[in-house]
Tab-separated table of C-alpha atoms in Angstrom:
chain	number	residue	atom	x	y	z
A	128	UNK	CA	86.948	124.786	77.591
A	129	UNK	CA	89.437	123.075	80.614
A	130	UNK	CA	91.550	120.316	79.322
A	131	UNK	CA	92.497	116.766	81.080
A	132	UNK	CA	96.098	115.734	81.397
A	133	UNK	CA	96.168	112.134	81.932
A	134	UNK	CA	99.417	110.968	83.694
A	135	UNK	CA	100.388	107.778	83.801
A	136	UNK	CA	101.800	106.561	86.632
A	137	UNK	CA	104.231	104.105	88.499
A	138	UNK	CA	105.718	104.704	91.708
A	139	UNK	CA	108.690	103.090	90.792
A	140	UNK	CA	110.068	105.352	88.012
A	141	UNK	CA	112.463	108.219	88.541
A	142	UNK	CA	111.211	110.169	86.046
A	143	UNK	CA	107.846	110.267	86.963
A	144	UNK	CA	108.755	111.185	90.028
A	145	UNK	CA	110.621	114.368	88.457
A	146	UNK	CA	107.807	114.546	85.675
A	147	UNK	CA	105.084	114.835	88.586
A	148	UNK	CA	105.953	118.260	89.833
A	149	UNK	CA	107.243	120.445	87.171
A	150	UNK	CA	103.290	119.249	85.443
A	151	UNK	CA	101.696	119.937	88.592
A	152	UNK	CA	103.260	123.568	87.362
A	153	UNK	CA	102.276	123.237	84.111
A	154	UNK	CA	98.975	122.282	85.337
A	155	UNK	CA	98.993	125.138	87.171
A	156	UNK	CA	100.124	127.999	84.552
A	157	UNK	CA	97.764	126.413	81.554
A	158	UNK	CA	94.160	126.255	84.206
A	159	UNK	CA	94.021	122.349	82.848
A	160	UNK	CA	92.408	119.436	84.993
A	161	UNK	CA	94.974	116.839	85.876
A	162	UNK	CA	94.225	112.933	86.331
A	163	UNK	CA	96.596	110.524	87.341
A	164	UNK	CA	95.503	106.838	86.054
A	165	UNK	CA	97.975	104.233	87.747
A	166	UNK	CA	99.714	101.714	85.837
A	167	UNK	CA	102.131	98.668	86.962
A	168	UNK	CA	105.263	99.500	84.933
A	169	UNK	CA	106.965	96.006	85.123
A	170	UNK	CA	103.687	94.578	83.375
A	171	UNK	CA	103.944	97.128	80.636
A	172	UNK	CA	107.079	96.142	80.378
A	173	UNK	CA	106.314	92.957	80.000
A	174	UNK	CA	103.499	93.606	77.191
A	175	UNK	CA	105.497	95.620	75.143
A	176	UNK	CA	108.503	94.378	75.681
A	177	UNK	CA	110.176	97.394	76.678
A	178	UNK	CA	113.416	97.588	79.606
A	179	UNK	CA	114.178	99.735	82.106
A	180	UNK	CA	117.024	102.526	80.325
A	181	UNK	CA	119.939	101.693	81.948
A	182	UNK	CA	119.361	98.460	80.942
A	183	UNK	CA	118.363	98.845	77.568
A	184	UNK	CA	120.720	101.420	76.943
A	185	UNK	CA	123.699	99.238	78.684
A	186	UNK	CA	126.069	97.861	76.068
A	187	UNK	CA	125.844	101.604	73.725
A	188	UNK	CA	128.498	103.479	74.570
A	189	UNK	CA	128.150	107.019	75.994
A	190	UNK	CA	124.541	107.044	76.143
A	191	UNK	CA	123.810	105.934	79.636
A	192	UNK	CA	126.676	108.602	81.026
A	193	UNK	CA	124.879	111.090	78.923
A	194	UNK	CA	121.233	109.700	79.950
A	195	UNK	CA	122.614	111.022	83.478
A	196	UNK	CA	123.687	113.792	82.514
A	197	UNK	CA	120.338	114.826	81.278
A	198	UNK	CA	119.284	113.158	84.178
A	199	UNK	CA	121.135	115.329	86.729
A	200	UNK	CA	120.330	118.705	84.961
A	201	UNK	CA	116.709	118.445	85.503
A	202	UNK	CA	116.826	118.157	89.207
A	203	UNK	CA	119.436	120.967	88.470
A	204	UNK	CA	116.924	122.809	86.301
A	205	UNK	CA	113.923	122.046	88.510
A	206	UNK	CA	115.407	122.412	92.497
A	207	UNK	CA	114.608	119.212	92.499
A	208	UNK	CA	117.744	118.485	95.252
A	209	UNK	CA	116.068	115.527	97.662
A	210	UNK	CA	115.978	113.279	94.946
A	211	UNK	CA	118.049	109.765	96.225
A	212	UNK	CA	117.969	107.405	93.513
A	213	UNK	CA	116.947	103.878	95.557
A	214	UNK	CA	119.583	101.053	95.866
A	215	UNK	CA	116.755	98.960	94.242
A	216	UNK	CA	115.497	100.023	91.350
A	217	UNK	CA	114.261	98.023	89.398
A	218	UNK	CA	111.659	97.066	92.506
A	219	UNK	CA	108.376	95.713	92.574
A	220	UNK	CA	105.490	98.613	93.061
A	221	UNK	CA	102.536	96.501	92.757
A	222	UNK	CA	101.389	97.341	96.547
A	223	UNK	CA	101.896	100.613	95.842
A	224	UNK	CA	99.776	101.217	93.058
A	225	UNK	CA	96.665	99.128	94.345
A	226	UNK	CA	97.065	101.379	96.799
A	227	UNK	CA	96.832	104.077	94.586
A	228	UNK	CA	94.057	102.457	92.711
A	229	UNK	CA	92.455	102.169	96.174
A	230	UNK	CA	91.777	106.110	96.543
A	231	UNK	CA	88.185	107.109	97.420
A	232	UNK	CA	88.523	109.481	94.008
A	233	UNK	CA	91.693	111.468	92.323
A	234	UNK	CA	91.958	114.257	94.925
A	235	UNK	CA	92.492	111.432	97.929
A	236	UNK	CA	95.327	109.610	94.475
A	237	UNK	CA	96.960	112.654	93.585
A	238	UNK	CA	97.319	113.421	97.827
A	239	UNK	CA	99.007	109.709	97.898
A	240	UNK	CA	100.950	110.515	95.234
A	241	UNK	CA	102.317	114.033	96.529
A	242	UNK	CA	102.801	111.663	100.202
A	243	UNK	CA	104.264	108.318	97.996
A	244	UNK	CA	106.871	109.984	95.856
A	245	UNK	CA	109.278	111.553	98.367
A	246	UNK	CA	108.532	108.481	100.219
A	247	UNK	CA	110.067	106.576	97.644
A	248	UNK	CA	112.893	108.766	95.682
A	249	UNK	CA	114.035	110.664	98.828
A	250	UNK	CA	113.805	108.161	101.298
A	251	UNK	CA	113.719	105.001	99.175
A	252	UNK	CA	111.394	103.053	101.446
A	253	UNK	CA	111.145	98.937	101.247
A	254	UNK	CA	107.786	99.373	98.909
A	255	UNK	CA	106.766	96.135	99.120
A	256	UNK	CA	106.976	95.939	102.793
A	257	UNK	CA	103.386	96.764	104.228
A	258	UNK	CA	104.300	97.906	107.605
A	259	UNK	CA	106.705	100.341	106.105
A	260	UNK	CA	104.169	101.443	103.601
A	261	UNK	CA	101.649	101.353	106.948
A	262	UNK	CA	103.722	103.640	108.674
A	263	UNK	CA	103.888	105.998	105.705
A	264	UNK	CA	99.829	105.988	104.751
A	265	UNK	CA	99.113	106.854	108.595
A	266	UNK	CA	101.809	109.325	108.815
A	267	UNK	CA	99.716	111.564	105.316
A	268	UNK	CA	97.154	111.543	107.814
A	269	UNK	CA	95.869	107.861	105.420
A	270	UNK	CA	93.266	105.202	106.612
A	271	UNK	CA	96.242	102.529	105.846
A	272	UNK	CA	93.713	100.306	107.108
A	273	UNK	CA	91.660	100.367	104.427
A	274	UNK	CA	93.576	101.544	101.790
A	275	UNK	CA	96.255	98.037	102.460
A	276	UNK	CA	93.150	95.871	103.037
A	277	UNK	CA	91.423	97.662	99.340
A	278	UNK	CA	94.896	95.533	97.523
A	279	UNK	CA	93.482	92.496	97.887
A	280	UNK	CA	90.002	93.553	96.115
A	281	UNK	CA	90.315	91.275	93.206
A	282	UNK	CA	88.101	94.222	92.183
A	283	UNK	CA	91.336	96.934	92.861
A	284	UNK	CA	94.148	94.226	91.346
A	285	UNK	CA	91.793	93.979	87.494
A	286	UNK	CA	91.501	97.939	88.150
A	287	UNK	CA	94.904	98.401	88.163
A	288	UNK	CA	96.065	95.473	85.010
A	289	UNK	CA	93.058	96.771	83.503
A	290	UNK	CA	94.735	100.040	83.386
A	291	UNK	CA	98.212	99.364	82.142
A	292	UNK	CA	96.632	97.077	79.491
A	293	UNK	CA	94.615	100.230	78.584
A	294	UNK	CA	97.528	102.238	78.267
A	295	UNK	CA	99.499	99.675	75.948
A	296	UNK	CA	96.373	100.004	73.503
A	297	UNK	CA	96.649	103.718	73.536
A	298	UNK	CA	100.444	103.391	73.137
A	299	UNK	CA	102.040	103.581	75.777
A	300	UNK	CA	105.513	101.866	76.330
A	301	UNK	CA	107.148	103.679	79.835
A	302	UNK	CA	106.692	105.883	82.415
A	303	UNK	CA	106.147	109.400	82.402
A	304	UNK	CA	103.396	109.329	79.871
A	305	UNK	CA	101.215	111.665	79.238
A	306	UNK	CA	97.560	112.316	77.480
A	307	UNK	CA	95.687	114.638	76.176
A	308	UNK	CA	92.614	113.870	75.002
A	309	UNK	CA	94.201	111.268	71.973
A	310	UNK	CA	97.087	113.014	71.733
A	311	UNK	CA	100.560	111.442	74.052
A	312	UNK	CA	103.972	112.868	75.056
A	313	UNK	CA	106.497	110.738	76.401
A	314	UNK	CA	109.021	111.838	79.129
A	315	UNK	CA	110.193	114.219	81.110
A	316	UNK	CA	110.939	116.039	78.550
A	317	UNK	CA	108.232	116.823	76.621
A	318	UNK	CA	106.199	118.816	79.111
A	319	UNK	CA	107.477	121.603	77.378
A	320	UNK	CA	105.705	120.730	74.315
A	321	UNK	CA	102.787	119.333	76.771
A	322	UNK	CA	102.502	123.439	77.728
A	323	UNK	CA	102.934	124.669	74.834
A	324	UNK	CA	99.588	122.237	73.286
A	325	UNK	CA	97.741	123.105	76.415
A	326	UNK	CA	98.663	126.622	75.500
A	327	UNK	CA	97.132	126.728	71.845
A	328	UNK	CA	99.789	125.163	70.016
A	329	UNK	CA	99.994	122.067	67.724
A	330	UNK	CA	101.481	119.248	69.448
């Protein structure tokens, strides 16, 4: 039986970018099905009381530098040499997340993720600039007008809010979060555990 891996994603999370490419490899190796669920990380943090690690851990001696070391090791291990930390982090991703929600199906949504991840985390676009986002979408062959118009649709807005609330209700508190059924993993460092589970191992 094919298992489904649900990726809880906000494009404004650098660890979401780092997890995306190795996750697709895991899915390919295990024969699993990938489903992306867009959420709004700012809303998730508000509901859970969480905050970005560099802010949350700023006063813990040694923790932020060590996190940066692990971050660099992950980039090197997976050959993610085009990554560039966005100078505006943390920034508002509500426009991009609504674009993902407005996708017609999972295939289009995942193609949008493939297009937008490097735009955000390699070229560091202004994620709140409608014209900039429109140019990126058009360059990828998408109907930018359709997608951007849909970001103002009350149904799209409500669906993103519902995705966020439901993810928190299931236990999510940050990005990247992965679900296989009711089993949850948090963090790019858990991809090995996720692959073991998909291959028949215990969670």
